[in-house]
PDB file of C-alpha atoms in Angstrom:
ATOM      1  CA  UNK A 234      69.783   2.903 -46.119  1.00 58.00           C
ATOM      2  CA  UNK A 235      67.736   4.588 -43.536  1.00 64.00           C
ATOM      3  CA  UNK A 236      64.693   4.317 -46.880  1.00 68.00           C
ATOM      4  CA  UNK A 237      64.953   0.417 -46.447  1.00 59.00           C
ATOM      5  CA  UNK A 238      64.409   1.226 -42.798  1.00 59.00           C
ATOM      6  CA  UNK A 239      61.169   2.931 -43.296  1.00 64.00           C
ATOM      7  CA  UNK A 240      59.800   0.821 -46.128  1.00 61.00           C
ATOM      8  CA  UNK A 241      60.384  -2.437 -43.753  1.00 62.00           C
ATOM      9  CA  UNK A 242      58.777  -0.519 -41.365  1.00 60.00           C
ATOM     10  CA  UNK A 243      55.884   0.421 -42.984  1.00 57.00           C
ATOM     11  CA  UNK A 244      55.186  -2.839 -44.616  1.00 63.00           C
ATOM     12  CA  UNK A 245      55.731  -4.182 -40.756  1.00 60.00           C
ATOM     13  CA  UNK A 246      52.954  -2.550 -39.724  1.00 57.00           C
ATOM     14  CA  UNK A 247      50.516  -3.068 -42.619  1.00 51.00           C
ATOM     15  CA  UNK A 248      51.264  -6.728 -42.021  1.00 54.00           C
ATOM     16  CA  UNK A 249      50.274  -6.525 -38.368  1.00 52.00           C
ATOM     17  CA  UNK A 250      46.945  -4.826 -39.423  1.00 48.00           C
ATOM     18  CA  UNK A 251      46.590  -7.190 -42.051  1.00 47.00           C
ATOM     19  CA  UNK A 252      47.023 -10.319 -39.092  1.00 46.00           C
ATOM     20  CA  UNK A 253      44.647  -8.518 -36.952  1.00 43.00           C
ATOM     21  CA  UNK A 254      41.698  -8.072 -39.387  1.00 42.00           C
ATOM     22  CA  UNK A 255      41.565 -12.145 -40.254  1.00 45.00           C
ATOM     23  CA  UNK A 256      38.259 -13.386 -40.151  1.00 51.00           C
ATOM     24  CA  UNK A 257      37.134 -16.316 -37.798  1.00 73.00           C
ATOM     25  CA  UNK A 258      37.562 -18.692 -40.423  1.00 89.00           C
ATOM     26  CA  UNK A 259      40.952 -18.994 -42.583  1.00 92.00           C
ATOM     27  CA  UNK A 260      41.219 -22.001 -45.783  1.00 92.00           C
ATOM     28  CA  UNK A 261      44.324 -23.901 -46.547  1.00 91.00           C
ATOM     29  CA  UNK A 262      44.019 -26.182 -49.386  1.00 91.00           C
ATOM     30  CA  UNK A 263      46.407 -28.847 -50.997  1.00 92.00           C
ATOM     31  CA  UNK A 264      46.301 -31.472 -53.257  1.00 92.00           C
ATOM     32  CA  UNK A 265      47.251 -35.067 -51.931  1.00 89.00           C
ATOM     33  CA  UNK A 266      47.440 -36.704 -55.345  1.00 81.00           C
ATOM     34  CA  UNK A 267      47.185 -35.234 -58.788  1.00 80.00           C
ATOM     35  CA  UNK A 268      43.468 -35.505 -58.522  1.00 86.00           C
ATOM     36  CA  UNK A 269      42.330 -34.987 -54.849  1.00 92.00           C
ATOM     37  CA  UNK A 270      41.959 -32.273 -52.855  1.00 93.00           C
ATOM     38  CA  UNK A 271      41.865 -31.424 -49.038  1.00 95.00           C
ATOM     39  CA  UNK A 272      41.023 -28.311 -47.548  1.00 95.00           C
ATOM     40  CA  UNK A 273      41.057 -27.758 -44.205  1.00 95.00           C
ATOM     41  CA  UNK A 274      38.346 -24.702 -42.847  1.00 95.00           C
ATOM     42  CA  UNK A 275      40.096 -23.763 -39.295  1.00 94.00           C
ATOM     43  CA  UNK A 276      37.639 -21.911 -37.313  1.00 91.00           C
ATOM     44  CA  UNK A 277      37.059 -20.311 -33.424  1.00 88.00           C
ATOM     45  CA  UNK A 278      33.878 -21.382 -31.824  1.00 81.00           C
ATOM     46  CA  UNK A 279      32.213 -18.980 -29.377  1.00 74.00           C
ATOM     47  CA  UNK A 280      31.729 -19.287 -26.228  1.00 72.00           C
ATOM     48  CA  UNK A 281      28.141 -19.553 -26.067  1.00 71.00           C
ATOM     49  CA  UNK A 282      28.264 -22.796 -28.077  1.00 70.00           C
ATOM     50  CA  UNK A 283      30.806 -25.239 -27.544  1.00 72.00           C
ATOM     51  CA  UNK A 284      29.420 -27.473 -30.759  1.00 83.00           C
ATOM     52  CA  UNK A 285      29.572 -26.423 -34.485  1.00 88.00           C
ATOM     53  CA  UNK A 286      28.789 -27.810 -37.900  1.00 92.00           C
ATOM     54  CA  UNK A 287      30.594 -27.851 -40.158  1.00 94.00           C
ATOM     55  CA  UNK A 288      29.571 -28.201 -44.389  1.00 94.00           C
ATOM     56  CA  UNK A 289      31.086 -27.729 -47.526  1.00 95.00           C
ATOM     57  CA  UNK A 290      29.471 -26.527 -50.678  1.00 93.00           C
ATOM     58  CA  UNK A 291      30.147 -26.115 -54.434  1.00 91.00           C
ATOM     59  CA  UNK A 292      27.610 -23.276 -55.752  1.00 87.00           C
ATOM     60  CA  UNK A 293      24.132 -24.881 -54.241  1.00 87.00           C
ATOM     61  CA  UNK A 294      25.669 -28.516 -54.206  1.00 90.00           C
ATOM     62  CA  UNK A 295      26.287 -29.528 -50.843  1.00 91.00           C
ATOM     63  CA  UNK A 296      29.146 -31.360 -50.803  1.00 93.00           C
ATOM     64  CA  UNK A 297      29.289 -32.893 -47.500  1.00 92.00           C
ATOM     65  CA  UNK A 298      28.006 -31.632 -44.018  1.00 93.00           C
ATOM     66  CA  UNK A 299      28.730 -32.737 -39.900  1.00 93.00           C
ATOM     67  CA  UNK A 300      25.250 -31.895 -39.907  1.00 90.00           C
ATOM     68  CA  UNK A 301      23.024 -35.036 -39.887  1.00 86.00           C
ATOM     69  CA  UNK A 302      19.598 -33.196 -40.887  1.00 86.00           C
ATOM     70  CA  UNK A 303      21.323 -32.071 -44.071  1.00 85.00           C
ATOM     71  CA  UNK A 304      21.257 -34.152 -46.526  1.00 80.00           C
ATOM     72  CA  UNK A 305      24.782 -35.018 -48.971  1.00 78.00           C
ATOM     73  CA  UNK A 306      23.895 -34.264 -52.765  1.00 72.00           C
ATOM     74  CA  UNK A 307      23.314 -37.620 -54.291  1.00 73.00           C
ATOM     75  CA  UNK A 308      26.768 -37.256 -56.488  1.00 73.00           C
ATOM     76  CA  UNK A 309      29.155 -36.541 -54.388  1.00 77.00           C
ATOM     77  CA  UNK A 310      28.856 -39.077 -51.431  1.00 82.00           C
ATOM     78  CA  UNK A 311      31.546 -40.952 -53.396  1.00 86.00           C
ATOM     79  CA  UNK A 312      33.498 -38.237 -54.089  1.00 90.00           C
ATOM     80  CA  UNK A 313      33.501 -35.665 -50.808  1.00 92.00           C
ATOM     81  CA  UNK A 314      33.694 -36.412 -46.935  1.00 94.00           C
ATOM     82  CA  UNK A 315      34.094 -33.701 -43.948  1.00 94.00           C
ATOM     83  CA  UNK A 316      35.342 -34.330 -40.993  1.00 94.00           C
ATOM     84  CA  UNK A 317      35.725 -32.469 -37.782  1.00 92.00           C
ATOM     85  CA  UNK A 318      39.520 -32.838 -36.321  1.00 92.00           C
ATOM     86  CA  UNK A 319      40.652 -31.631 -32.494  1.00 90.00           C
ATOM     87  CA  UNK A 320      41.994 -27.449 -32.863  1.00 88.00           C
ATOM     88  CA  UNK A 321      39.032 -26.394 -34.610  1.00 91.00           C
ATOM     89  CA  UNK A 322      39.665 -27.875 -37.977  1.00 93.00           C
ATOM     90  CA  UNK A 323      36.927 -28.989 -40.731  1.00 94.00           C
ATOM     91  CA  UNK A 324      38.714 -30.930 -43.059  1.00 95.00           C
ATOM     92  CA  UNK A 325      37.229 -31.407 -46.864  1.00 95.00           C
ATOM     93  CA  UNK A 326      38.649 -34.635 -48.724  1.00 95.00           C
ATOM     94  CA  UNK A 327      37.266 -34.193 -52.390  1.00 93.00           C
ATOM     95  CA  UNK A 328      38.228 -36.724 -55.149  1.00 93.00           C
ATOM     96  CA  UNK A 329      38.617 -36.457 -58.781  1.00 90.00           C
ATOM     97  CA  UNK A 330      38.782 -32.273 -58.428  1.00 90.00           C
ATOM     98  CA  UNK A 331      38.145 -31.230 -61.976  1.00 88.00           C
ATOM     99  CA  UNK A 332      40.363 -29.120 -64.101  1.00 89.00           C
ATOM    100  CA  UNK A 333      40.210 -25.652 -64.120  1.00 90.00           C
ATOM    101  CA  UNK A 334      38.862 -23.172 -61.098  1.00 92.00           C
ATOM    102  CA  UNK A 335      36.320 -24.322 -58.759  1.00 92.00           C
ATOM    103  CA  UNK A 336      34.819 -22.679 -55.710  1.00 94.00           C
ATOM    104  CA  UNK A 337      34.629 -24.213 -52.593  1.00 95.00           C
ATOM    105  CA  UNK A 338      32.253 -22.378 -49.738  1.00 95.00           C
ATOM    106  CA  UNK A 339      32.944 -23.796 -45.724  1.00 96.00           C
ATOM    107  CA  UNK A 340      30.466 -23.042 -43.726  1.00 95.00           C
ATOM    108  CA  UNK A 341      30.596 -23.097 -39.717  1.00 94.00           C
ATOM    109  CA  UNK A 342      26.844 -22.941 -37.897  1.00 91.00           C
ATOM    110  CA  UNK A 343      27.437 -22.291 -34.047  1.00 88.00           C
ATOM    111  CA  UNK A 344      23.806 -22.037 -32.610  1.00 81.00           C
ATOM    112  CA  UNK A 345      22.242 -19.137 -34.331  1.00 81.00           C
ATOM    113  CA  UNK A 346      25.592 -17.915 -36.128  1.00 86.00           C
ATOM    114  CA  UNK A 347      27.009 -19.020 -39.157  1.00 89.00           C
ATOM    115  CA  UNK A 348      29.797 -17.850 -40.747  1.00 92.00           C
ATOM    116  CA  UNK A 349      31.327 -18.759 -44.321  1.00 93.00           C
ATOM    117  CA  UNK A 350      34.050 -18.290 -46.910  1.00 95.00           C
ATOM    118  CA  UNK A 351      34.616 -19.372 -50.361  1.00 95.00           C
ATOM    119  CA  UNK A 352      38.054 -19.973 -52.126  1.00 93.00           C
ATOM    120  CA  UNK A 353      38.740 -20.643 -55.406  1.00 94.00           C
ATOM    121  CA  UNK A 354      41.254 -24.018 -56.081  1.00 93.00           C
ATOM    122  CA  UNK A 355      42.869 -24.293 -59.415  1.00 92.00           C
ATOM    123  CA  UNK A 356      44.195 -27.492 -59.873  1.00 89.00           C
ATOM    124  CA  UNK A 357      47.011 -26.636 -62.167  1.00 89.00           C
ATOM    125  CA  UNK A 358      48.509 -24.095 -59.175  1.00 88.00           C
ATOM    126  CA  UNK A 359      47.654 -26.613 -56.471  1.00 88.00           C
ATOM    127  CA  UNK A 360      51.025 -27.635 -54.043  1.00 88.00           C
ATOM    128  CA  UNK A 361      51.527 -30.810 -52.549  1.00 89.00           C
ATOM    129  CA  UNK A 362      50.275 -31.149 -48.992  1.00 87.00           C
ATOM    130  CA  UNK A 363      53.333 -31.307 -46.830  1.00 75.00           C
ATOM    131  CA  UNK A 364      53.862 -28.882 -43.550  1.00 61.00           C
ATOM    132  CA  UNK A 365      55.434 -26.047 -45.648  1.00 54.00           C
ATOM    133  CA  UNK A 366      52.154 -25.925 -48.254  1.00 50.00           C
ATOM    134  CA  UNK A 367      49.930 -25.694 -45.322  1.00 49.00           C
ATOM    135  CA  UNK A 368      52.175 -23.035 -43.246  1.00 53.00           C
ATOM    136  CA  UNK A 369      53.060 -20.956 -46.488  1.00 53.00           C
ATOM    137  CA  UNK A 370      48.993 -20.417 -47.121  1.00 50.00           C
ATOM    138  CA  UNK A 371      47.243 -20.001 -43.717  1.00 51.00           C
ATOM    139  CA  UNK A 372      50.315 -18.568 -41.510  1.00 55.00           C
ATOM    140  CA  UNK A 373      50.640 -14.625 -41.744  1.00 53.00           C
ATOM    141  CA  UNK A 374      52.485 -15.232 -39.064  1.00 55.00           C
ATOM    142  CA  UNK A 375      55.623 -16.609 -41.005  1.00 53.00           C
ATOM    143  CA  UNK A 376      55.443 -13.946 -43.596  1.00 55.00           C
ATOM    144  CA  UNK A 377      55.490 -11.107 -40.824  1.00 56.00           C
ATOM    145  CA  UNK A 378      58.803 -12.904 -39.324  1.00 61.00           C
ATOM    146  CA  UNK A 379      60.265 -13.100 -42.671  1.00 60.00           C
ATOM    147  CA  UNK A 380      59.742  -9.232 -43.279  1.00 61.00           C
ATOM    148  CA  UNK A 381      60.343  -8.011 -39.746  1.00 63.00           C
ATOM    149  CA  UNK A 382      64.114 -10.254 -39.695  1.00 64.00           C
ATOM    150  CA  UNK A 383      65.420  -7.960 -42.528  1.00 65.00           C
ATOM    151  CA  UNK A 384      64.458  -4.522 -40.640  1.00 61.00           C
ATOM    152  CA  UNK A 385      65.535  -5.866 -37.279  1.00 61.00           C
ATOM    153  CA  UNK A 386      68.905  -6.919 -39.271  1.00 64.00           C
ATOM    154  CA  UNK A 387      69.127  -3.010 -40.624  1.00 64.00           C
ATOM    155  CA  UNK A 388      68.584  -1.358 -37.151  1.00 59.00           C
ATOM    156  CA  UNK A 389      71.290  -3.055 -35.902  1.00 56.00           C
ATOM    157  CA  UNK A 390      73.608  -2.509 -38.507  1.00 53.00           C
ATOM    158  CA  UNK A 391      72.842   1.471 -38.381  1.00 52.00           C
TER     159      UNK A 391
END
């Protein structure tokens, strides 16, 4: 009993330091039919700029950019669009996502700084967007509450 205890415990606290170390940009990706994608790139601006850009990339292709001295790669202005939405969220709506693994880069310029990371989406393992999808990928918070209730239910049972 009291081994339960410390392995709850433990992973507890590797969770926390796990929370703490996310970087300033976190993905969450979704399909919202069988052959679109949206990702959304949520980011934290700094305080000494209170604007950012926001672009998406696929190896050197530029998808689509907030950016209007970058310029969209010719094939996919019918297929990508970004958009900037209120919380600090750059939203990637990409159509006709291929089969197989692709990477997707979002990058987030803030004056001088700009900051990036690149997921790989494989349409075959890609969930429905509904609340849960969203929540289940960029929300370590959930996952720390669902291993922390178990522990918290063992102390009080001891």
């Amino acid at each position: 009993m009291r081994k339960v205890v410390r392995m709850f415990f433990l992973i507890t606290i590797l969770l926390f330091g796990f929370a703490s170390a996310q970087k300033a940009i976190q993905l969450a990706y979704c399909s919202i039919d069988e052959d679109h994608l949206r990702m959304d790139c949520k980011y934290s601006l700094t305080p000494e700029s209170p604007e950012a850009f926001c672009k998406y990339t696929q190896g050197e292709k530029l998808l689509d950019t907030t950016d209007s001295n970058e310029e969209q790669h010719a094939l996919s202005k019918s297929r990508a669009k970004v958009r900037i939405f209120p919380g600090n969220i750059c939203r990637l709506l990409f159509k006709n996502l291929p089969h197989g693994k692709s990477n997707f880069t979002c990058s987030i310029k803030q004056a001088n700084l700009t900051t990036s990371k690149t997921s790989v989406v494989e349409k075959k393992l890609l969930l429905p967007c509904s609340a849960w999808s969203v929540l289940l990928q960029s929300c370590n918070g959930l996952l720390l509450t669902l291993m922390t209730l178990p522990m918290l239910l063992e102390i009080h049972w001891l």
